[in-house]
DNA sequence: CGGCTAACGTTAGTCTTCCAAACGTTAGTC
DNA sequence: GACTAACGTTTGGAAGACTAACGTTAGCCG
């Protein structure tokens, strides 16, 4: 039987774990975690949201969202206010400070990607992206939400 | 700035997280964890080894190796005996029962891979594997050990 | 032969990500 | 008013990844 090390999905999870490690290390170096970046990024991309909505957008579990928002709020990266129209909900908004933070983390993520993808030329990168996009869209169509670090 | 969702490494970690989840669920369904499979697989591939050696082969930290071996030994999948030539070390050997277990887990991993790679045809799978192998070999050459679930 | 360093294995612990259950408050429907 | 569901919080666990401390053993060196 073919060894597992030749399987594409083994290769995928190995290389992704490596990329994930590089990103985590970069984030940890500036006192951030993957959840922080995911939340700030979602707020920039899609605007203010309730906690539950943010959880749905990012794939972060609602109980972990509480912790992540507590940390981001404590550092002044987001603002959290009750929704006057529906007091079950908070409205989460990114601050100017938070935008700067997200941009700094995005720069770091890009730097990691450059290091990580160094062995591939532009054509190979485009090829890889197209193949992965095909897999990814398939999974979205099966109902799996966005998840993971970057 | 280009959104993070278009970055190849984002796509990679997303799809890999999905694959990892499928594998973990499959293993959990039969009371196994990723570490169990990695250890059994390494013993089949490379033969008996000390705990430290197994840790080096699999990327599993030596303290987690203790726990994983405790669980595998309790279930009769491996045998652990002191090395008479060097009493600092144990010799870890897979049992017949362990080989069966590893094969069952490998079958499951293959099934997951089939499901996961369904959107790609054979040529695309070969292409994906070649690109990932290029990335993976680069990382090995930089000193990163094997890691992750499968 | 004793001192020293390193390897081995174990234990206890932390951090991050992912996930679940229980609870109180609020909103909407009937 | 009763009921159901949504929201947010709290508490907890599992898995993977990692660290530090400790005791035992082995090898090297003067």
mmCIF file of C-alpha atoms (C1' of nucleotides) in Angstrom:
data_model
loop_
_atom_site.group_PDB
_atom_site.id
_atom_site.type_symbol
_atom_site.label_atom_id
_atom_site.label_comp_id
_atom_site.label_asym_id
_atom_site.label_seq_id
_atom_site.Cartn_x
_atom_site.Cartn_y
_atom_site.Cartn_z
ATOM 1 C CA UNK A 1 0.000 0.000 0.000
ATOM 2 C CA UNK A 2 1.213 3.444 -0.887
ATOM 3 C CA UNK A 3 2.783 5.193 2.111
ATOM 4 C CA UNK A 4 0.790 8.023 3.591
ATOM 5 C CA UNK A 5 3.647 10.424 2.890
ATOM 6 C CA UNK A 6 2.842 10.300 -0.825
ATOM 7 C CA UNK A 7 -0.786 11.242 -0.347
ATOM 8 C CA UNK A 8 -1.716 14.768 -1.496
ATOM 9 C CA UNK A 9 -3.765 15.482 1.605
ATOM 10 C CA UNK A 10 -0.850 14.458 3.838
ATOM 11 C CA UNK A 11 1.353 16.819 1.925
ATOM 12 C CA UNK A 12 -1.302 19.506 2.203
ATOM 13 C CA UNK A 13 -1.681 19.264 5.955
ATOM 14 C CA UNK A 14 2.091 19.108 6.440
ATOM 15 C CA UNK A 15 2.780 22.237 4.415
ATOM 16 C CA UNK A 16 -0.210 24.029 5.912
ATOM 17 C CA UNK A 17 0.935 23.188 9.426
ATOM 18 C CA UNK A 18 4.252 24.720 8.539
ATOM 19 C CA UNK A 19 2.619 27.866 7.186
ATOM 20 C CA UNK A 20 0.367 28.008 10.243
ATOM 21 C CA UNK A 21 3.328 27.765 12.535
ATOM 22 C CA UNK A 22 5.099 30.630 10.782
ATOM 23 C CA UNK A 23 1.998 32.798 11.045
ATOM 24 C CA UNK A 24 1.396 31.939 14.705
ATOM 25 C CA UNK A 25 4.981 32.722 15.586
ATOM 26 C CA UNK A 26 4.788 36.033 13.803
ATOM 27 C CA UNK A 27 1.553 36.961 15.548
ATOM 28 C CA UNK A 28 2.788 35.779 18.953
ATOM 29 C CA UNK A 29 5.870 37.974 18.544
ATOM 30 C CA UNK A 30 3.594 41.029 18.679
ATOM 31 C CA UNK A 31 1.226 39.620 21.275
ATOM 32 C CA UNK A 32 -1.526 38.588 18.888
ATOM 33 C CA UNK A 33 -3.273 35.323 18.118
ATOM 34 C CA UNK A 34 -4.900 34.057 14.974
ATOM 35 C CA UNK A 35 -8.388 34.858 16.346
ATOM 36 C CA UNK A 36 -7.448 38.514 16.756
ATOM 37 C CA UNK A 37 -6.468 38.852 13.140
ATOM 38 C CA UNK A 38 -9.498 36.982 11.911
ATOM 39 C CA UNK A 39 -11.865 39.232 13.833
ATOM 40 C CA UNK A 40 -10.206 42.501 12.838
ATOM 41 C CA UNK A 41 -9.991 41.376 9.245
ATOM 42 C CA UNK A 42 -13.682 40.467 9.160
ATOM 43 C CA UNK A 43 -14.643 43.838 10.632
ATOM 44 C CA UNK A 44 -12.602 45.671 8.005
ATOM 45 C CA UNK A 45 -13.996 43.591 5.181
ATOM 46 C CA UNK A 46 -17.662 43.459 6.151
ATOM 47 C CA UNK A 47 -18.163 46.311 8.606
ATOM 48 C CA UNK A 48 -19.597 46.358 12.120
ATOM 49 C CA UNK A 49 -21.432 43.267 13.295
ATOM 50 C CA UNK A 50 -22.943 41.568 16.300
ATOM 51 C CA UNK A 51 -20.839 38.989 18.114
ATOM 52 C CA UNK A 52 -22.910 36.150 16.753
ATOM 53 C CA UNK A 53 -22.609 37.507 13.226
ATOM 54 C CA UNK A 54 -18.856 37.866 13.600
ATOM 55 C CA UNK A 55 -18.708 34.291 14.781
ATOM 56 C CA UNK A 56 -20.541 33.140 11.693
ATOM 57 C CA UNK A 57 -18.292 35.158 9.395
ATOM 58 C CA UNK A 58 -15.056 33.932 10.927
ATOM 59 C CA UNK A 59 -15.885 30.429 12.076
ATOM 60 C CA UNK A 60 -14.865 31.335 15.614
ATOM 61 C CA UNK A 61 -17.077 29.694 18.228
ATOM 62 C CA UNK A 62 -19.271 32.174 20.116
ATOM 63 C CA UNK A 63 -17.640 31.394 23.450
ATOM 64 C CA UNK A 64 -14.186 31.996 21.987
ATOM 65 C CA UNK A 65 -15.477 35.145 20.345
ATOM 66 C CA UNK A 66 -16.245 36.526 23.806
ATOM 67 C CA UNK A 67 -12.649 35.987 24.891
ATOM 68 C CA UNK A 68 -11.158 37.373 21.690
ATOM 69 C CA UNK A 69 -13.341 40.493 21.832
ATOM 70 C CA UNK A 70 -12.476 41.019 25.506
ATOM 71 C CA UNK A 71 -8.799 41.026 24.569
ATOM 72 C CA UNK A 72 -9.253 43.271 21.525
ATOM 73 C CA UNK A 73 -11.443 45.691 23.468
ATOM 74 C CA UNK A 74 -8.963 45.848 26.345
ATOM 75 C CA UNK A 75 -6.282 46.904 23.862
ATOM 76 C CA UNK A 76 -8.497 49.502 22.186
ATOM 77 C CA UNK A 77 -8.697 47.736 18.824
ATOM 78 C CA UNK A 78 -12.476 47.399 18.833
ATOM 79 C CA UNK A 79 -15.446 49.043 20.471
ATOM 80 C CA UNK A 80 -18.327 47.056 21.822
ATOM 81 C CA UNK A 81 -21.672 48.713 22.507
ATOM 82 C CA UNK A 82 -25.160 47.353 23.133
ATOM 83 C CA UNK A 83 -27.510 47.529 20.157
ATOM 84 C CA UNK A 84 -30.256 50.029 21.162
ATOM 85 C CA UNK A 85 -32.682 48.342 18.788
ATOM 86 C CA UNK A 86 -32.089 44.850 20.140
ATOM 87 C CA UNK A 87 -30.554 44.587 23.572
ATOM 88 C CA UNK A 88 -29.714 40.939 23.079
ATOM 89 C CA UNK A 89 -26.962 42.070 20.764
ATOM 90 C CA UNK A 90 -23.780 44.094 20.929
ATOM 91 C CA UNK A 91 -22.438 46.070 17.998
ATOM 92 C CA UNK A 92 -18.740 45.459 17.410
ATOM 93 C CA UNK A 93 -16.853 48.161 15.556
ATOM 94 C CA UNK A 94 -13.175 48.348 14.723
ATOM 95 C CA UNK A 95 -11.300 51.458 15.891
ATOM 96 C CA UNK A 96 -8.608 53.415 14.066
ATOM 97 C CA UNK A 97 -6.138 51.722 16.352
ATOM 98 C CA UNK A 98 -7.604 48.392 15.348
ATOM 99 C CA UNK A 99 -7.254 49.142 11.646
ATOM 100 C CA UNK A 100 -3.581 49.888 12.195
ATOM 101 C CA UNK A 101 -3.196 46.688 14.141
ATOM 102 C CA UNK A 102 -4.913 44.646 11.431
ATOM 103 C CA UNK A 103 -2.696 46.177 8.773
ATOM 104 C CA UNK A 104 0.417 45.399 10.789
ATOM 105 C CA UNK A 105 -0.726 41.797 11.202
ATOM 106 C CA UNK A 106 -1.610 41.573 7.511
ATOM 107 C CA UNK A 107 1.875 42.778 6.567
ATOM 108 C CA UNK A 108 3.309 40.077 8.757
ATOM 109 C CA UNK A 109 1.052 37.463 7.217
ATOM 110 C CA UNK A 110 2.207 38.558 3.781
ATOM 111 C CA UNK A 111 5.845 38.360 4.807
ATOM 112 C CA UNK A 112 5.259 34.845 6.066
ATOM 113 C CA UNK A 113 3.577 33.940 2.809
ATOM 114 C CA UNK A 114 6.527 35.234 0.816
ATOM 115 C CA UNK A 115 8.918 33.142 2.881
ATOM 116 C CA UNK A 116 6.662 30.137 2.729
ATOM 117 C CA UNK A 117 6.036 30.281 -1.032
ATOM 118 C CA UNK A 118 9.630 31.104 -1.946
ATOM 119 C CA UNK A 119 10.220 27.802 -3.797
ATOM 120 C CA UNK A 120 7.388 28.518 -6.265
ATOM 121 C CA UNK A 121 7.498 30.950 -9.180
ATOM 122 C CA UNK A 122 4.528 33.122 -10.158
ATOM 123 C CA UNK A 123 3.022 30.587 -12.524
ATOM 124 C CA UNK A 124 3.255 27.828 -9.919
ATOM 125 C CA UNK A 125 1.687 30.047 -7.284
ATOM 126 C CA UNK A 126 -1.225 30.799 -9.591
ATOM 127 C CA UNK A 127 -1.541 27.102 -10.344
ATOM 128 C CA UNK A 128 -1.509 26.173 -6.646
ATOM 129 C CA UNK A 129 -4.084 28.844 -5.837
ATOM 130 C CA UNK A 130 -6.399 27.637 -8.602
ATOM 131 C CA UNK A 131 -6.243 24.028 -7.408
ATOM 132 C CA UNK A 132 -6.767 24.987 -3.786
ATOM 133 C CA UNK A 133 -9.617 27.302 -4.714
ATOM 134 C CA UNK A 134 -11.302 24.399 -6.449
ATOM 135 C CA UNK A 135 -11.045 22.324 -3.280
ATOM 136 C CA UNK A 136 -12.057 25.212 -1.061
ATOM 137 C CA UNK A 137 -15.146 26.167 -3.063
ATOM 138 C CA UNK A 138 -16.204 22.532 -3.042
ATOM 139 C CA UNK A 139 -16.039 22.495 0.743
ATOM 140 C CA UNK A 140 -17.943 25.775 1.061
ATOM 141 C CA UNK A 141 -20.631 24.357 -1.172
ATOM 142 C CA UNK A 142 -20.878 21.452 1.243
ATOM 143 C CA UNK A 143 -21.619 23.823 4.075
ATOM 144 C CA UNK A 144 -18.253 24.068 5.843
ATOM 145 C CA UNK A 145 -17.635 27.557 7.270
ATOM 146 C CA UNK A 146 -14.364 29.504 7.007
ATOM 147 C CA UNK A 147 -11.878 28.440 9.611
ATOM 148 C CA UNK A 148 -8.203 28.307 10.547
ATOM 149 C CA UNK A 149 -5.566 30.948 11.144
ATOM 150 C CA UNK A 150 -5.062 33.047 8.144
ATOM 151 C CA UNK B 1 -4.356 45.742 -0.612
ATOM 152 C CA UNK B 2 -5.294 42.310 -1.810
ATOM 153 C CA UNK B 3 -7.654 40.582 0.591
ATOM 154 C CA UNK B 4 -6.183 37.742 2.588
ATOM 155 C CA UNK B 5 -8.741 35.348 1.097
ATOM 156 C CA UNK B 6 -6.904 35.457 -2.230
ATOM 157 C CA UNK B 7 -3.557 34.527 -0.740
ATOM 158 C CA UNK B 8 -2.358 31.018 -1.607
ATOM 159 C CA UNK B 9 -1.255 30.297 1.946
ATOM 160 C CA UNK B 10 -4.658 31.306 3.286
ATOM 161 C CA UNK B 11 -6.264 28.944 0.840
ATOM 162 C CA UNK B 12 -3.794 26.265 1.829
ATOM 163 C CA UNK B 13 -4.445 26.508 5.557
ATOM 164 C CA UNK B 14 -8.204 26.658 4.986
ATOM 165 C CA UNK B 15 -8.313 23.535 2.855
ATOM 166 C CA UNK B 16 -5.839 21.749 5.113
ATOM 167 C CA UNK B 17 -7.892 22.579 8.189
ATOM 168 C CA UNK B 18 -10.840 21.041 6.437
ATOM 169 C CA UNK B 19 -8.892 17.907 5.584
ATOM 170 C CA UNK B 20 -7.548 17.766 9.120
ATOM 171 C CA UNK B 21 -11.014 17.996 10.556
ATOM 172 C CA UNK B 22 -12.248 15.136 8.392
ATOM 173 C CA UNK B 23 -9.327 12.973 9.458
ATOM 174 C CA UNK B 24 -9.698 13.830 13.140
ATOM 175 C CA UNK B 25 -13.396 13.042 13.065
ATOM 176 C CA UNK B 26 -12.721 9.727 11.403
ATOM 177 C CA UNK B 27 -10.055 8.825 13.955
ATOM 178 C CA UNK B 28 -12.169 9.988 16.896
ATOM 179 C CA UNK B 29 -15.020 7.803 15.668
ATOM 180 C CA UNK B 30 -12.844 4.755 16.405
ATOM 181 C CA UNK B 31 -11.246 6.143 19.549
ATOM 182 C CA UNK B 32 -7.965 7.207 17.976
ATOM 183 C CA UNK B 33 -6.104 10.498 17.724
ATOM 184 C CA UNK B 34 -3.706 11.771 15.127
ATOM 185 C CA UNK B 35 -0.693 10.998 17.376
ATOM 186 C CA UNK B 36 -1.707 7.330 17.543
ATOM 187 C CA UNK B 37 -1.688 6.978 13.789
ATOM 188 C CA UNK B 38 1.543 8.881 13.379
ATOM 189 C CA UNK B 39 3.326 6.660 15.888
ATOM 190 C CA UNK B 40 2.009 3.383 14.500
ATOM 191 C CA UNK B 41 2.762 4.481 10.962
ATOM 192 C CA UNK B 42 6.333 5.426 11.885
ATOM 193 C CA UNK B 43 6.891 2.046 13.574
ATOM 194 C CA UNK B 44 5.616 0.197 10.500
ATOM 195 C CA UNK B 45 7.692 2.285 8.128
ATOM 196 C CA UNK B 46 10.977 2.439 10.037
ATOM 197 C CA UNK B 47 10.838 -0.413 12.539
ATOM 198 C CA UNK B 48 11.270 -0.463 16.330
ATOM 199 C CA UNK B 49 12.715 2.649 17.929
ATOM 200 C CA UNK B 50 13.343 4.384 21.229
ATOM 201 C CA UNK B 51 10.818 6.929 22.408
ATOM 202 C CA UNK B 52 13.156 9.776 21.638
ATOM 203 C CA UNK B 53 13.832 8.414 18.166
ATOM 204 C CA UNK B 54 10.116 8.038 17.507
ATOM 205 C CA UNK B 55 9.650 11.620 18.614
ATOM 206 C CA UNK B 56 12.244 12.763 16.120
ATOM 207 C CA UNK B 57 10.679 10.735 13.307
ATOM 208 C CA UNK B 58 7.151 11.969 13.935
ATOM 209 C CA UNK B 59 7.645 15.483 15.239
ATOM 210 C CA UNK B 60 5.715 14.576 18.396
ATOM 211 C CA UNK B 61 7.173 16.208 21.497
ATOM 212 C CA UNK B 62 8.751 13.734 23.886
ATOM 213 C CA UNK B 63 6.311 14.539 26.681
ATOM 214 C CA UNK B 64 3.349 13.937 24.358
ATOM 215 C CA UNK B 65 5.039 10.771 23.125
ATOM 216 C CA UNK B 66 4.869 9.389 26.671
ATOM 217 C CA UNK B 67 1.112 9.911 26.749
ATOM 218 C CA UNK B 68 0.542 8.530 23.267
ATOM 219 C CA UNK B 69 2.630 5.418 23.993
ATOM 220 C CA UNK B 70 0.829 4.902 27.293
ATOM 221 C CA UNK B 71 -2.479 4.846 25.427
ATOM 222 C CA UNK B 72 -1.204 2.610 22.612
ATOM 223 C CA UNK B 73 0.406 0.204 25.079
ATOM 224 C CA UNK B 74 -2.755 0.027 27.190
ATOM 225 C CA UNK B 75 -4.672 -1.037 24.082
ATOM 226 C CA UNK B 76 -2.077 -3.624 23.066
ATOM 227 C CA UNK B 77 -1.012 -1.867 19.868
ATOM 228 C CA UNK B 78 2.640 -1.511 20.903
ATOM 229 C CA UNK B 79 5.075 -3.145 23.269
ATOM 230 C CA UNK B 80 7.473 -1.107 25.350
ATOM 231 C CA UNK B 81 10.519 -2.779 26.904
ATOM 232 C CA UNK B 82 13.732 -1.390 28.416
ATOM 233 C CA UNK B 83 16.780 -1.534 26.180
ATOM 234 C CA UNK B 84 19.180 -4.007 27.884
ATOM 235 C CA UNK B 85 22.136 -2.280 26.215
ATOM 236 C CA UNK B 86 21.176 1.190 27.364
ATOM 237 C CA UNK B 87 18.813 1.443 30.283
ATOM 238 C CA UNK B 88 18.107 5.077 29.546
ATOM 239 C CA UNK B 89 16.045 3.937 26.590
ATOM 240 C CA UNK B 90 12.962 1.880 25.935
ATOM 241 C CA UNK B 91 12.452 -0.127 22.742
ATOM 242 C CA UNK B 92 9.045 0.465 21.191
ATOM 243 C CA UNK B 93 7.732 -2.264 18.905
ATOM 244 C CA UNK B 94 4.400 -2.462 17.114
ATOM 245 C CA UNK B 95 2.319 -5.582 17.754
ATOM 246 C CA UNK B 96 0.217 -7.558 15.266
ATOM 247 C CA UNK B 97 -2.796 -5.907 16.809
ATOM 248 C CA UNK B 98 -1.122 -2.567 16.223
ATOM 249 C CA UNK B 99 -0.468 -3.310 12.573
ATOM 250 C CA UNK B 100 -4.148 -4.104 12.105
ATOM 251 C CA UNK B 101 -5.065 -0.887 13.863
ATOM 252 C CA UNK B 102 -2.700 1.164 11.714
ATOM 253 C CA UNK B 103 -4.109 -0.395 8.561
ATOM 254 C CA UNK B 104 -7.658 0.371 9.644
ATOM 255 C CA UNK B 105 -6.691 3.989 10.344
ATOM 256 C CA UNK B 106 -4.850 4.203 7.030
ATOM 257 C CA UNK B 107 -7.929 2.979 5.189
ATOM 258 C CA UNK B 108 -9.927 5.664 6.891
ATOM 259 C CA UNK B 109 -7.343 8.295 6.022
ATOM 260 C CA UNK B 110 -7.522 7.180 2.392
ATOM 261 C CA UNK B 111 -11.307 7.386 2.392
ATOM 262 C CA UNK B 112 -11.091 10.892 3.769
ATOM 263 C CA UNK B 113 -8.594 11.797 1.094
ATOM 264 C CA UNK B 114 -10.915 10.510 -1.620
ATOM 265 C CA UNK B 115 -13.756 12.600 -0.284
ATOM 266 C CA UNK B 116 -11.542 15.599 0.191
ATOM 267 C CA UNK B 117 -9.930 15.482 -3.260
ATOM 268 C CA UNK B 118 -13.136 14.647 -5.114
ATOM 269 C CA UNK B 119 -13.197 17.950 -7.067
ATOM 270 C CA UNK B 120 -9.814 17.244 -8.668
ATOM 271 C CA UNK B 121 -9.137 14.805 -11.498
ATOM 272 C CA UNK B 122 -6.010 12.635 -11.629
ATOM 273 C CA UNK B 123 -3.922 15.168 -13.502
ATOM 274 C CA UNK B 124 -4.851 17.917 -11.079
ATOM 275 C CA UNK B 125 -4.052 15.702 -8.082
ATOM 276 C CA UNK B 126 -0.617 14.959 -9.513
ATOM 277 C CA UNK B 127 -0.112 18.651 -10.139
ATOM 278 C CA UNK B 128 -1.161 19.565 -6.614
ATOM 279 C CA UNK B 129 1.103 16.913 -5.112
ATOM 280 C CA UNK B 130 4.076 18.124 -7.139
ATOM 281 C CA UNK B 131 3.583 21.731 -6.028
ATOM 282 C CA UNK B 132 3.107 20.775 -2.397
ATOM 283 C CA UNK B 133 6.097 18.453 -2.492
ATOM 284 C CA UNK B 134 8.210 21.356 -3.735
ATOM 285 C CA UNK B 135 7.083 23.441 -0.758
ATOM 286 C CA UNK B 136 7.451 20.556 1.665
ATOM 287 C CA UNK B 137 10.959 19.595 0.572
ATOM 288 C CA UNK B 138 11.993 23.223 0.888
ATOM 289 C CA UNK B 139 10.804 23.241 4.486
ATOM 290 C CA UNK B 140 12.544 19.969 5.308
ATOM 291 C CA UNK B 141 15.737 21.383 3.877
ATOM 292 C CA UNK B 142 15.334 24.297 6.271
ATOM 293 C CA UNK B 143 15.250 21.924 9.211
ATOM 294 C CA UNK B 144 11.531 21.700 9.966
ATOM 295 C CA UNK B 145 10.526 18.219 11.153
ATOM 296 C CA UNK B 146 7.443 16.302 10.004
ATOM 297 C CA UNK B 147 4.320 17.340 11.845
ATOM 298 C CA UNK B 148 0.546 17.541 11.740
ATOM 299 C CA UNK B 149 -2.173 14.935 11.712
ATOM 300 C CA UNK B 150 -1.755 12.679 8.786
ATOM 301 C "C1'" DC C 1 37.523 6.620 39.883
ATOM 302 C "C1'" DG C 2 34.954 10.784 40.447
ATOM 303 C "C1'" DG C 3 33.184 14.805 38.069
ATOM 304 C "C1'" DC C 4 30.835 16.466 34.363
ATOM 305 C "C1'" DT C 5 27.767 16.699 30.427
ATOM 306 C "C1'" DA C 6 24.289 14.852 27.767
ATOM 307 C "C1'" DA C 7 20.590 11.512 26.637
ATOM 308 C "C1'" DC C 8 16.403 9.326 28.061
ATOM 309 C "C1'" DG C 9 11.902 9.163 30.012
ATOM 310 C "C1'" DT C 10 8.458 11.005 33.137
ATOM 311 C "C1'" DT C 11 5.658 14.494 35.282
ATOM 312 C "C1'" DA C 12 3.297 18.740 35.641
ATOM 313 C "C1'" DG C 13 2.190 22.583 33.414
ATOM 314 C "C1'" DT C 14 0.867 26.341 29.739
ATOM 315 C "C1'" DC C 15 -1.028 28.132 25.361
ATOM 316 C "C1'" DT C 16 -3.991 28.028 21.294
ATOM 317 C "C1'" DT C 17 -7.660 26.322 18.684
ATOM 318 C "C1'" DC C 18 -11.903 24.013 18.544
ATOM 319 C "C1'" DC C 19 -16.098 22.661 20.654
ATOM 320 C "C1'" DA C 20 -20.155 21.818 24.139
ATOM 321 C "C1'" DA C 21 -23.553 22.763 27.842
ATOM 322 C "C1'" DA C 22 -25.877 25.679 30.992
ATOM 323 C "C1'" DC C 23 -27.709 29.976 32.213
ATOM 324 C "C1'" DG C 24 -29.992 34.699 32.221
ATOM 325 C "C1'" DT C 25 -31.774 38.289 29.343
ATOM 326 C "C1'" DT C 26 -34.229 39.866 25.404
ATOM 327 C "C1'" DA C 27 -37.298 39.624 21.298
ATOM 328 C "C1'" DG C 28 -40.928 37.857 18.556
ATOM 329 C "C1'" DT C 29 -44.956 34.993 17.899
ATOM 330 C "C1'" DC C 30 -49.262 33.037 19.176
ATOM 331 C "C1'" DG D 1 -48.856 35.388 29.467
ATOM 332 C "C1'" DA D 2 -46.580 31.276 27.502
ATOM 333 C "C1'" DC D 3 -43.438 29.653 24.542
ATOM 334 C "C1'" DT D 4 -39.460 29.435 21.467
ATOM 335 C "C1'" DA D 5 -35.405 31.228 19.729
ATOM 336 C "C1'" DA D 6 -31.485 34.478 19.595
ATOM 337 C "C1'" DC D 7 -27.776 36.649 22.017
ATOM 338 C "C1'" DG D 8 -23.962 36.795 25.091
ATOM 339 C "C1'" DT D 9 -21.469 34.963 29.017
ATOM 340 C "C1'" DT D 10 -19.434 31.494 31.817
ATOM 341 C "C1'" DT D 11 -17.422 27.154 32.672
ATOM 342 C "C1'" DG D 12 -15.550 23.253 31.012
ATOM 343 C "C1'" DG D 13 -13.160 19.680 28.033
ATOM 344 C "C1'" DA D 14 -10.265 17.643 24.037
ATOM 345 C "C1'" DA D 15 -6.385 17.745 20.964
ATOM 346 C "C1'" DG D 16 -2.121 19.418 19.421
ATOM 347 C "C1'" DA D 17 1.986 21.832 20.412
ATOM 348 C "C1'" DC D 18 5.299 23.212 23.614
ATOM 349 C "C1'" DT D 19 8.271 24.179 28.176
ATOM 350 C "C1'" DA D 20 10.677 23.241 32.531
ATOM 351 C "C1'" DA D 21 12.166 20.344 36.174
ATOM 352 C "C1'" DC D 22 13.641 16.041 37.849
ATOM 353 C "C1'" DG D 23 15.892 11.319 38.452
ATOM 354 C "C1'" DT D 24 18.419 7.721 36.159
ATOM 355 C "C1'" DT D 25 21.811 6.168 32.977
ATOM 356 C "C1'" DA D 26 25.795 6.476 29.745
ATOM 357 C "C1'" DG D 27 30.060 8.206 27.990
ATOM 358 C "C1'" DC D 28 34.038 11.075 28.297
ATOM 359 C "C1'" DC D 29 37.927 13.102 30.565
ATOM 360 C "C1'" DG D 30 41.521 14.240 33.757
#
